mmCIF file of C-alpha atoms in Angstrom:
data_model
loop_
_atom_site.group_PDB
_atom_site.id
_atom_site.type_symbol
_atom_site.label_atom_id
_atom_site.label_comp_id
_atom_site.label_asym_id
_atom_site.label_seq_id
_atom_site.Cartn_x
_atom_site.Cartn_y
_atom_site.Cartn_z
ATOM 1 C CA ASN A 13 4.049 -111.150 255.386
ATOM 2 C CA SER A 14 5.164 -113.458 258.199
ATOM 3 C CA GLU A 15 8.323 -114.716 259.856
ATOM 4 C CA CYS A 16 9.291 -118.324 260.477
ATOM 5 C CA SER A 17 10.411 -118.865 264.061
ATOM 6 C CA ASN A 18 12.394 -122.026 264.788
ATOM 7 C CA THR A 19 11.350 -124.021 267.865
ATOM 8 C CA ILE A 20 12.734 -127.193 269.396
ATOM 9 C CA GLY A 21 11.527 -129.957 267.084
ATOM 10 C CA SER A 22 9.268 -127.754 264.986
ATOM 11 C CA PHE A 23 8.599 -124.174 263.865
ATOM 12 C CA SER A 24 5.925 -121.511 264.082
ATOM 13 C CA CYS A 25 4.720 -118.766 261.737
ATOM 14 C CA ILE A 26 4.152 -115.279 263.148
ATOM 15 C CA CYS A 27 2.498 -112.500 261.167
ATOM 16 C CA ASN A 28 4.622 -109.363 260.781
ATOM 17 C CA HIS A 29 3.721 -106.200 262.662
ATOM 18 C CA GLY A 30 0.707 -104.594 261.000
ATOM 19 C CA PHE A 31 -0.747 -107.897 259.805
ATOM 20 C CA THR A 32 -3.096 -110.409 261.401
ATOM 21 C CA GLY A 33 -3.719 -114.082 260.795
ATOM 22 C CA ASN A 34 -2.413 -117.542 261.555
ATOM 23 C CA GLY A 35 1.050 -116.960 260.102
ATOM 24 C CA VAL A 36 0.340 -118.987 256.972
ATOM 25 C CA THR A 37 -2.167 -116.404 255.793
ATOM 26 C CA CYS A 38 -1.635 -112.832 257.000
ATOM 27 C CA ASP A 39 -3.952 -109.927 256.162
ATOM 28 C CA ASP A 40 -3.168 -106.241 256.478
ATOM 29 C CA ILE A 41 -4.635 -104.493 259.521
ATOM 30 C CA ASP A 42 -6.454 -101.351 258.356
ATOM 31 C CA GLU A 43 -5.559 -99.044 261.242
ATOM 32 C CA CYS A 44 -7.488 -96.183 259.640
ATOM 33 C CA SER A 45 -10.882 -97.905 259.391
ATOM 34 C CA LEU A 46 -10.411 -99.439 262.850
ATOM 35 C CA SER A 47 -9.498 -96.003 264.275
ATOM 36 C CA ILE A 48 -6.401 -97.364 266.009
ATOM 37 C CA ASP A 49 -4.086 -94.839 264.377
ATOM 38 C CA ASN A 50 -2.827 -91.741 266.184
ATOM 39 C CA CYS A 51 -3.429 -89.278 263.349
ATOM 40 C CA ARG A 52 -6.738 -87.711 264.283
ATOM 41 C CA HIS A 53 -5.726 -86.093 267.560
ATOM 42 C CA GLN A 54 -2.912 -84.411 265.621
ATOM 43 C CA SER A 55 -5.309 -82.982 263.001
ATOM 44 C CA ARG A 56 -3.989 -85.313 260.326
ATOM 45 C CA SER A 57 -5.743 -87.746 257.999
ATOM 46 C CA CYS A 58 -4.912 -91.458 258.088
ATOM 47 C CA ILE A 59 -3.727 -93.314 254.974
ATOM 48 C CA ASN A 60 -3.618 -97.120 255.235
ATOM 49 C CA ILE A 61 -0.682 -98.971 253.652
ATOM 50 C CA ASP A 62 0.328 -102.637 253.785
ATOM 51 C CA GLY A 63 1.498 -103.416 257.316
ATOM 52 C CA SER A 64 1.203 -99.871 258.625
ATOM 53 C CA PHE A 65 -0.351 -96.455 258.054
ATOM 54 C CA LEU A 66 0.661 -92.884 257.305
ATOM 55 C CA CYS A 67 -0.572 -89.617 258.757
ATOM 56 C CA SER A 68 -0.970 -86.814 256.242
ATOM 57 C CA CYS A 69 -1.451 -83.136 257.001
ATOM 58 C CA GLY A 70 -4.020 -81.308 254.906
ATOM 59 C CA SER A 71 -3.088 -79.337 251.829
ATOM 60 C CA GLY A 72 -0.887 -76.357 252.703
ATOM 61 C CA TYR A 73 0.343 -77.831 255.983
ATOM 62 C CA SER A 74 3.335 -79.881 257.075
ATOM 63 C CA TRP A 75 4.260 -81.884 260.161
ATOM 64 C CA ASN A 76 6.604 -80.217 262.654
ATOM 65 C CA GLY A 77 6.881 -83.197 265.006
ATOM 66 C CA THR A 78 3.897 -82.281 267.180
ATOM 67 C CA ALA A 79 1.301 -80.611 264.955
ATOM 68 C CA CYS A 80 0.398 -79.640 261.400
ATOM 69 C CA GLU A 81 1.658 -76.135 260.725
ATOM 70 C CA GLY A 82 1.703 -73.871 257.705
ATOM 71 C CA ILE A 83 4.358 -74.888 255.211
ATOM 72 C CA SER A 84 7.547 -72.898 255.726
ATOM 73 C CA VAL A 85 9.298 -74.272 252.635
ATOM 74 C CA ARG A 86 8.566 -73.444 249.001
ATOM 75 C CA LEU A 87 9.951 -73.960 245.514
ATOM 76 C CA GLN A 88 10.685 -71.035 243.237
ATOM 77 C CA GLY A 89 11.492 -70.959 239.535
ATOM 78 C CA PRO A 90 9.791 -71.544 236.164
ATOM 79 C CA SER A 91 8.997 -75.213 236.948
ATOM 80 C CA SER A 92 8.171 -74.863 240.633
ATOM 81 C CA ASP A 93 4.508 -75.765 240.057
ATOM 82 C CA THR A 94 5.605 -79.187 238.760
ATOM 83 C CA GLY A 95 7.949 -79.937 241.675
ATOM 84 C CA THR A 96 11.254 -78.567 240.347
ATOM 85 C CA GLY A 97 12.926 -75.414 241.566
ATOM 86 C CA ARG A 98 14.964 -73.457 244.056
ATOM 87 C CA VAL A 99 14.306 -74.288 247.701
ATOM 88 C CA GLU A 100 13.381 -71.375 249.949
ATOM 89 C CA VAL A 101 12.582 -71.316 253.666
ATOM 90 C CA PHE A 102 10.518 -68.799 255.617
ATOM 91 C CA TYR A 103 12.337 -67.597 258.715
ATOM 92 C CA GLY A 104 12.093 -64.437 260.760
ATOM 93 C CA GLY A 105 9.267 -63.188 258.564
ATOM 94 C CA GLN A 106 11.327 -63.411 255.395
ATOM 95 C CA TRP A 107 11.880 -65.944 252.608
ATOM 96 C CA GLY A 108 15.487 -66.954 251.894
ATOM 97 C CA THR A 109 17.526 -69.579 250.047
ATOM 98 C CA ILE A 110 19.777 -72.471 251.112
ATOM 99 C CA CYS A 111 23.459 -72.807 250.219
ATOM 100 C CA ASP A 112 24.181 -76.030 248.288
ATOM 101 C CA ASP A 113 27.168 -77.123 250.418
ATOM 102 C CA TYR A 114 26.656 -80.883 251.125
ATOM 103 C CA TRP A 115 23.223 -80.684 249.474
ATOM 104 C CA ASP A 116 22.185 -84.239 248.525
ATOM 105 C CA ARG A 117 19.227 -86.533 247.919
ATOM 106 C CA ASP A 118 18.592 -87.077 251.642
ATOM 107 C CA ASN A 119 18.107 -83.327 252.038
ATOM 108 C CA ALA A 120 15.908 -83.251 248.934
ATOM 109 C CA ALA A 121 13.804 -86.126 250.313
ATOM 110 C CA VAL A 122 12.938 -84.092 253.410
ATOM 111 C CA VAL A 123 12.061 -80.987 251.380
ATOM 112 C CA CYS A 124 9.852 -82.932 248.968
ATOM 113 C CA ARG A 125 8.088 -84.739 251.796
ATOM 114 C CA GLN A 126 7.500 -81.440 253.597
ATOM 115 C CA LEU A 127 5.969 -80.019 250.417
ATOM 116 C CA GLY A 128 3.607 -82.993 250.108
ATOM 117 C CA TYR A 129 5.390 -84.905 247.353
ATOM 118 C CA LEU A 130 5.942 -88.638 247.594
ATOM 119 C CA ASN A 131 9.477 -88.764 246.305
ATOM 120 C CA ALA A 132 12.659 -86.788 245.695
ATOM 121 C CA VAL A 133 13.998 -87.547 242.236
ATOM 122 C CA ARG A 134 17.264 -85.683 242.770
ATOM 123 C CA ALA A 135 18.988 -82.771 244.479
ATOM 124 C CA LEU A 136 19.917 -79.754 242.315
ATOM 125 C CA ARG A 137 23.009 -77.599 242.762
ATOM 126 C CA GLY A 138 24.816 -74.686 241.134
ATOM 127 C CA TYR A 139 23.831 -73.757 237.580
ATOM 128 C CA ASN A 140 20.943 -76.278 237.662
ATOM 129 C CA VAL A 141 19.104 -73.945 240.054
ATOM 130 C CA PRO A 142 17.717 -70.520 239.061
ATOM 131 C CA ASP A 143 19.469 -67.852 241.150
ATOM 132 C CA GLY A 144 17.494 -66.385 244.008
ATOM 133 C CA SER A 145 17.817 -63.015 245.697
ATOM 134 C CA GLY A 146 17.687 -61.595 249.186
ATOM 135 C CA LYS A 147 18.504 -63.641 252.266
ATOM 136 C CA ILE A 148 20.539 -66.860 252.281
ATOM 137 C CA TRP A 149 19.231 -68.510 255.411
ATOM 138 C CA LEU A 150 20.956 -71.908 255.692
ATOM 139 C CA ARG A 151 24.186 -73.713 254.831
ATOM 140 C CA ASP A 152 25.767 -77.115 255.586
ATOM 141 C CA VAL A 153 22.394 -78.864 255.802
ATOM 142 C CA HIS A 154 22.740 -82.538 256.785
ATOM 143 C CA CYS A 155 19.533 -84.629 256.734
ATOM 144 C CA ASN A 156 19.351 -88.400 257.132
ATOM 145 C CA GLY A 157 16.252 -88.444 254.925
ATOM 146 C CA ASN A 158 13.727 -89.410 257.594
ATOM 147 C CA GLU A 159 13.110 -85.987 259.175
ATOM 148 C CA GLN A 160 9.605 -84.555 258.916
ATOM 149 C CA ASN A 161 10.821 -81.063 258.067
ATOM 150 C CA LEU A 162 14.020 -79.369 256.979
ATOM 151 C CA THR A 163 14.545 -77.465 260.206
ATOM 152 C CA SER A 164 14.903 -80.794 262.060
ATOM 153 C CA CYS A 165 18.066 -81.547 260.072
ATOM 154 C CA LEU A 166 21.514 -80.515 261.222
ATOM 155 C CA HIS A 167 22.520 -77.174 259.722
ATOM 156 C CA GLY A 168 24.639 -74.099 260.278
ATOM 157 C CA ARG A 169 23.494 -71.034 262.177
ATOM 158 C CA TRP A 170 20.597 -69.197 260.572
ATOM 159 C CA GLY A 171 21.848 -66.442 258.282
ATOM 160 C CA SER A 172 25.528 -67.441 258.612
ATOM 161 C CA HIS A 173 27.118 -68.347 255.259
ATOM 162 C CA ASN A 174 29.863 -67.652 252.755
ATOM 163 C CA CYS A 175 27.759 -68.421 249.662
ATOM 164 C CA GLY A 176 26.325 -66.486 246.783
ATOM 165 C CA HIS A 177 23.018 -67.052 245.032
ATOM 166 C CA ASP A 178 24.857 -68.975 242.303
ATOM 167 C CA ASP A 179 25.185 -71.652 245.019
ATOM 168 C CA ASP A 180 21.451 -71.923 245.765
ATOM 169 C CA ALA A 181 20.081 -75.435 246.426
ATOM 170 C CA GLY A 182 17.145 -76.954 244.566
ATOM 171 C CA VAL A 183 15.172 -80.172 244.191
ATOM 172 C CA VAL A 184 13.212 -82.251 241.716
ATOM 173 C CA CYS A 185 10.156 -83.738 243.462
ATOM 174 C CA SER A 186 7.642 -86.286 242.203
ATOM 175 C CA SER A 187 4.196 -87.474 243.238
ATOM 176 C CA THR A 188 5.061 -91.021 242.144
ATOM 177 C CA ASP A 189 6.395 -93.265 244.886
ATOM 178 C CA VAL A 190 9.839 -94.769 244.365
ATOM 179 C CA ASP A 191 10.638 -98.130 245.941
ATOM 180 C CA GLU A 192 13.896 -97.268 247.665
ATOM 181 C CA CYS A 193 14.284 -100.880 248.776
ATOM 182 C CA SER A 194 14.262 -102.505 245.335
ATOM 183 C CA ARG A 195 16.408 -99.713 243.886
ATOM 184 C CA ALA A 196 18.957 -99.889 246.721
ATOM 185 C CA LEU A 197 18.373 -96.245 247.656
ATOM 186 C CA HIS A 198 18.251 -97.013 251.380
ATOM 187 C CA ASN A 199 20.751 -97.165 254.220
ATOM 188 C CA CYS A 200 19.448 -100.288 255.971
ATOM 189 C CA GLY A 201 22.120 -102.532 257.500
ATOM 190 C CA SER A 202 23.057 -106.037 256.370
ATOM 191 C CA LYS A 203 21.168 -107.539 259.326
ATOM 192 C CA SER A 204 17.906 -105.711 258.619
ATOM 193 C CA GLN A 205 15.061 -105.559 256.126
ATOM 194 C CA CYS A 206 14.162 -102.522 254.053
ATOM 195 C CA ILE A 207 10.408 -101.842 254.044
ATOM 196 C CA ASN A 208 9.107 -99.498 251.374
ATOM 197 C CA THR A 209 6.510 -96.953 252.464
ATOM 198 C CA ILE A 210 4.688 -94.237 250.583
ATOM 199 C CA GLY A 211 7.296 -91.577 249.914
ATOM 200 C CA SER A 212 9.991 -93.173 252.028
ATOM 201 C CA PHE A 213 11.197 -96.438 253.598
ATOM 202 C CA SER A 214 11.953 -97.916 256.980
ATOM 203 C CA CYS A 215 14.580 -100.357 258.239
ATOM 204 C CA ARG A 216 13.674 -103.233 260.562
ATOM 205 C CA CYS A 217 16.236 -105.486 262.218
ATOM 206 C CA ASN A 218 16.000 -109.178 261.353
ATOM 207 C CA HIS A 219 14.646 -111.670 263.881
ATOM 208 C CA GLY A 220 17.290 -112.233 266.538
ATOM 209 C CA TYR A 221 18.757 -108.741 266.227
ATOM 210 C CA ILE A 222 17.959 -105.422 267.903
ATOM 211 C CA GLY A 223 18.663 -101.837 266.860
ATOM 212 C CA ASN A 224 17.410 -99.004 264.684
ATOM 213 C CA GLY A 225 17.556 -100.953 261.425
ATOM 214 C CA VAL A 226 20.649 -99.131 260.212
ATOM 215 C CA THR A 227 22.745 -100.728 262.942
ATOM 216 C CA CYS A 228 21.530 -104.073 264.290
ATOM 217 C CA THR A 229 23.181 -105.990 267.136
ATOM 218 C CA ASP A 230 22.794 -109.692 267.831
ATOM 219 C CA ILE A 231 20.491 -110.586 270.722
ATOM 220 C CA ASP A 232 22.315 -112.990 273.058
ATOM 221 C CA GLU A 233 19.389 -115.202 273.996
ATOM 222 C CA CYS A 234 21.627 -117.306 276.236
ATOM 223 C CA SER A 235 22.915 -114.534 278.526
ATOM 224 C CA LEU A 236 19.438 -112.987 278.639
ATOM 225 C CA SER A 237 17.897 -116.387 279.516
ATOM 226 C CA ILE A 238 15.258 -116.066 276.798
ATOM 227 C CA ASP A 239 16.172 -119.353 275.132
ATOM 228 C CA ASN A 240 13.994 -122.455 275.414
ATOM 229 C CA CYS A 241 16.701 -125.089 275.725
ATOM 230 C CA PRO A 242 15.545 -128.209 277.638
ATOM 231 C CA GLN A 243 17.055 -129.722 280.773
ATOM 232 C CA ASN A 244 20.456 -131.377 280.435
ATOM 233 C CA SER A 245 21.485 -129.013 277.646
ATOM 234 C CA SER A 246 23.474 -125.827 277.147
ATOM 235 C CA CYS A 247 22.530 -122.720 275.177
ATOM 236 C CA ILE A 248 24.982 -121.625 272.476
ATOM 237 C CA ASN A 249 24.511 -118.133 271.085
ATOM 238 C CA THR A 250 24.753 -117.737 267.308
ATOM 239 C CA TYR A 251 24.375 -114.684 265.083
ATOM 240 C CA GLY A 252 20.666 -113.912 264.975
ATOM 241 C CA SER A 253 19.639 -116.991 266.920
ATOM 242 C CA PHE A 254 20.869 -119.691 269.313
ATOM 243 C CA SER A 255 21.231 -123.458 269.449
ATOM 244 C CA CYS A 256 20.850 -126.027 272.199
ATOM 245 C CA SER A 257 23.526 -128.673 272.792
ATOM 246 C CA CYS A 258 22.849 -131.719 274.928
ATOM 247 C CA ASP A 259 25.251 -132.087 277.836
ATOM 248 C CA SER A 260 27.915 -134.771 277.898
ATOM 249 C CA GLY A 261 26.305 -138.186 278.162
ATOM 250 C CA TYR A 262 22.988 -137.035 276.706
ATOM 251 C CA SER A 263 21.508 -137.144 273.195
ATOM 252 C CA TRP A 264 18.604 -135.396 271.471
ATOM 253 C CA ASN A 265 15.471 -137.490 270.942
ATOM 254 C CA ARG A 266 13.541 -134.672 269.170
ATOM 255 C CA THR A 267 11.867 -133.434 272.358
ATOM 256 C CA ILE A 268 14.376 -133.701 275.237
ATOM 257 C CA CYS A 269 18.000 -134.505 275.991
ATOM 258 C CA GLU A 270 18.052 -138.061 277.312
ATOM 259 C CA ALA A 271 20.923 -139.974 278.872
ATOM 260 C CA ILE A 272 22.935 -142.083 276.444
ATOM 261 C CA SER A 273 23.106 -145.539 277.997
ATOM 262 C CA LEU A 274 25.736 -148.148 277.233
ATOM 263 C CA ARG A 275 25.755 -151.906 277.892
ATOM 264 C CA LEU A 276 27.596 -155.110 277.117
ATOM 265 C CA GLN A 277 25.732 -158.118 275.711
ATOM 266 C CA GLY A 278 26.814 -161.748 275.342
ATOM 267 C CA PRO A 279 27.579 -164.774 277.537
ATOM 268 C CA SER A 280 30.466 -163.017 279.346
ATOM 269 C CA SER A 281 28.936 -159.544 279.595
ATOM 270 C CA GLU A 282 28.642 -159.701 283.383
ATOM 271 C CA ARG A 283 32.427 -160.146 283.596
ATOM 272 C CA GLY A 284 33.145 -157.086 281.431
ATOM 273 C CA LYS A 285 33.427 -158.765 278.036
ATOM 274 C CA GLY A 286 30.891 -158.596 275.234
ATOM 275 C CA ARG A 287 29.219 -156.786 272.398
ATOM 276 C CA VAL A 288 28.929 -153.010 272.927
ATOM 277 C CA GLU A 289 25.426 -151.568 272.557
ATOM 278 C CA VAL A 290 24.175 -147.983 272.910
ATOM 279 C CA PHE A 291 20.671 -146.789 273.770
ATOM 280 C CA TYR A 292 19.619 -144.005 271.404
ATOM 281 C CA ARG A 293 16.162 -142.589 270.627
ATOM 282 C CA GLY A 294 14.436 -145.239 272.648
ATOM 283 C CA GLN A 295 16.191 -148.244 271.093
ATOM 284 C CA TRP A 296 19.295 -150.354 271.728
ATOM 285 C CA GLY A 297 21.702 -150.817 268.840
ATOM 286 C CA THR A 298 25.249 -151.927 268.073
ATOM 287 C CA ILE A 299 28.450 -150.223 266.899
ATOM 288 C CA CYS A 300 30.219 -151.156 263.649
ATOM 289 C CA ASP A 301 33.838 -152.280 264.235
ATOM 290 C CA ASP A 302 35.352 -150.159 261.436
ATOM 291 C CA GLY A 303 38.445 -148.562 262.984
ATOM 292 C CA TRP A 304 37.524 -149.931 266.427
ATOM 293 C CA ASP A 305 40.612 -149.891 268.657
ATOM 294 C CA ILE A 306 41.834 -149.837 272.244
ATOM 295 C CA LYS A 307 41.193 -146.088 272.591
ATOM 296 C CA ASP A 308 37.523 -146.616 271.739
ATOM 297 C CA ALA A 309 37.383 -149.535 274.156
ATOM 298 C CA ALA A 310 38.958 -147.380 276.902
ATOM 299 C CA VAL A 311 36.129 -144.852 276.678
ATOM 300 C CA VAL A 312 33.466 -147.594 276.721
ATOM 301 C CA CYS A 313 34.996 -149.333 279.726
ATOM 302 C CA ARG A 314 35.350 -146.069 281.632
ATOM 303 C CA GLN A 315 31.704 -145.208 280.888
ATOM 304 C CA LEU A 316 30.658 -148.626 282.223
ATOM 305 C CA GLY A 317 32.616 -148.098 285.456
ATOM 306 C CA TYR A 318 35.627 -150.298 284.722
ATOM 307 C CA LEU A 319 39.158 -149.143 285.471
ATOM 308 C CA ASN A 320 40.824 -150.438 282.332
ATOM 309 C CA ALA A 321 40.230 -151.614 278.777
ATOM 310 C CA PHE A 322 42.050 -154.919 278.178
ATOM 311 C CA ALA A 323 41.298 -155.306 274.454
ATOM 312 C CA ALA A 324 39.118 -154.033 271.622
ATOM 313 C CA LEU A 325 37.105 -156.862 270.080
ATOM 314 C CA GLY A 326 35.785 -157.069 266.544
ATOM 315 C CA GLY A 327 34.501 -159.495 263.928
ATOM 316 C CA SER A 328 34.230 -163.145 265.002
ATOM 317 C CA SER A 329 35.391 -162.280 268.528
ATOM 318 C CA VAL A 330 32.060 -160.539 269.177
ATOM 319 C CA PRO A 331 28.703 -162.363 269.389
ATOM 320 C CA ASP A 332 26.398 -161.087 266.631
ATOM 321 C CA GLY A 333 23.722 -158.591 267.620
ATOM 322 C CA SER A 334 20.367 -157.795 265.986
ATOM 323 C CA GLY A 335 18.248 -154.757 265.243
ATOM 324 C CA LYS A 336 19.710 -151.278 264.880
ATOM 325 C CA ILE A 337 23.357 -150.528 264.116
ATOM 326 C CA TRP A 338 23.675 -147.043 265.558
ATOM 327 C CA LEU A 339 27.303 -146.003 265.036
ATOM 328 C CA ASP A 340 30.137 -146.442 262.528
ATOM 329 C CA ASP A 341 33.720 -145.161 262.191
ATOM 330 C CA VAL A 342 34.044 -144.313 265.870
ATOM 331 C CA GLU A 343 37.319 -142.506 266.608
ATOM 332 C CA CYS A 344 38.064 -141.763 270.273
ATOM 333 C CA ASN A 345 41.282 -140.287 271.621
ATOM 334 C CA GLY A 346 40.765 -142.295 274.808
ATOM 335 C CA SER A 347 40.092 -139.403 277.164
ATOM 336 C CA GLU A 348 36.401 -138.782 276.385
ATOM 337 C CA LEU A 349 33.896 -139.267 279.214
ATOM 338 C CA ASN A 350 31.433 -141.135 277.004
ATOM 339 C CA VAL A 351 31.430 -142.668 273.552
ATOM 340 C CA SER A 352 28.950 -140.109 272.182
ATOM 341 C CA LYS A 353 31.676 -137.456 272.504
ATOM 342 C CA CYS A 354 33.996 -139.333 270.157
ATOM 343 C CA VAL A 355 34.104 -138.576 266.443
ATOM 344 C CA HIS A 356 31.666 -140.852 264.602
ATOM 345 C CA ASN A 357 29.301 -141.042 261.662
#
């Protein structure tokens, strides 16, 4: 119930929304018992769930987006008392059916939720639905599955249709919650997490992304200047995160970007001839002569302020060093500004 957040040289643990703790241990916040929910002023009861809470209207009422109102949807048929039947809506003082054009599980989910069920098992069409009579109120209903009531879904004009009652829509509802996330019955994007809730689910964009959970866009921490790259470094945006790259002539010492120093050692070092040493992570060390050539020497000499590299020395031509050997298999093309920019192990 927490997210790991990478930091320069370390990491931190942050409890997910709806949980509290030190990030290693995170406990659910009971919004209901703490009275920090927003259910009560809307005449709804609060139901605590892991990481969040739900507001539930009392029996016989449904949520219309602002208040609990009398249910305007019902099921009809021999099994309607057990959550299976023909869907009817109350409009203009009269009950009527819904045409099953485009009728699917997302539509059924809204109906079942509005009727107080936790889950829609499936959407019924055609001969699976007992024929109704009277008005046919709706057609071409398009829900995304998250609406609080059927009338919030896209649909055709009330009373306008070309259907018969053999095309009535129905549902099979259940009071048992289905985990849409584990059963892949959600529409969350590839850059988001599916979070199961009682009777539904929600989509939350991964860390480093922003959006509605169905569509998530990378946050460019660099252009927004919300990175924490140190001095002498550049921010590089990556999908879902960013990285910091030390500027030319600098190296990472686990806390800052420090200048990479270079020196010559040996009896003739003051005249531009000697063993090459680099200063890295607080310590001087040598370079192995594997593949060492005039191009590598050219970069070293330029970095030391000389105009030209006369020769690349190796083996017995170089006085032995001691301590760290920092680099091996250095391959410069001769144009680099410092030896740290060359290819190396």
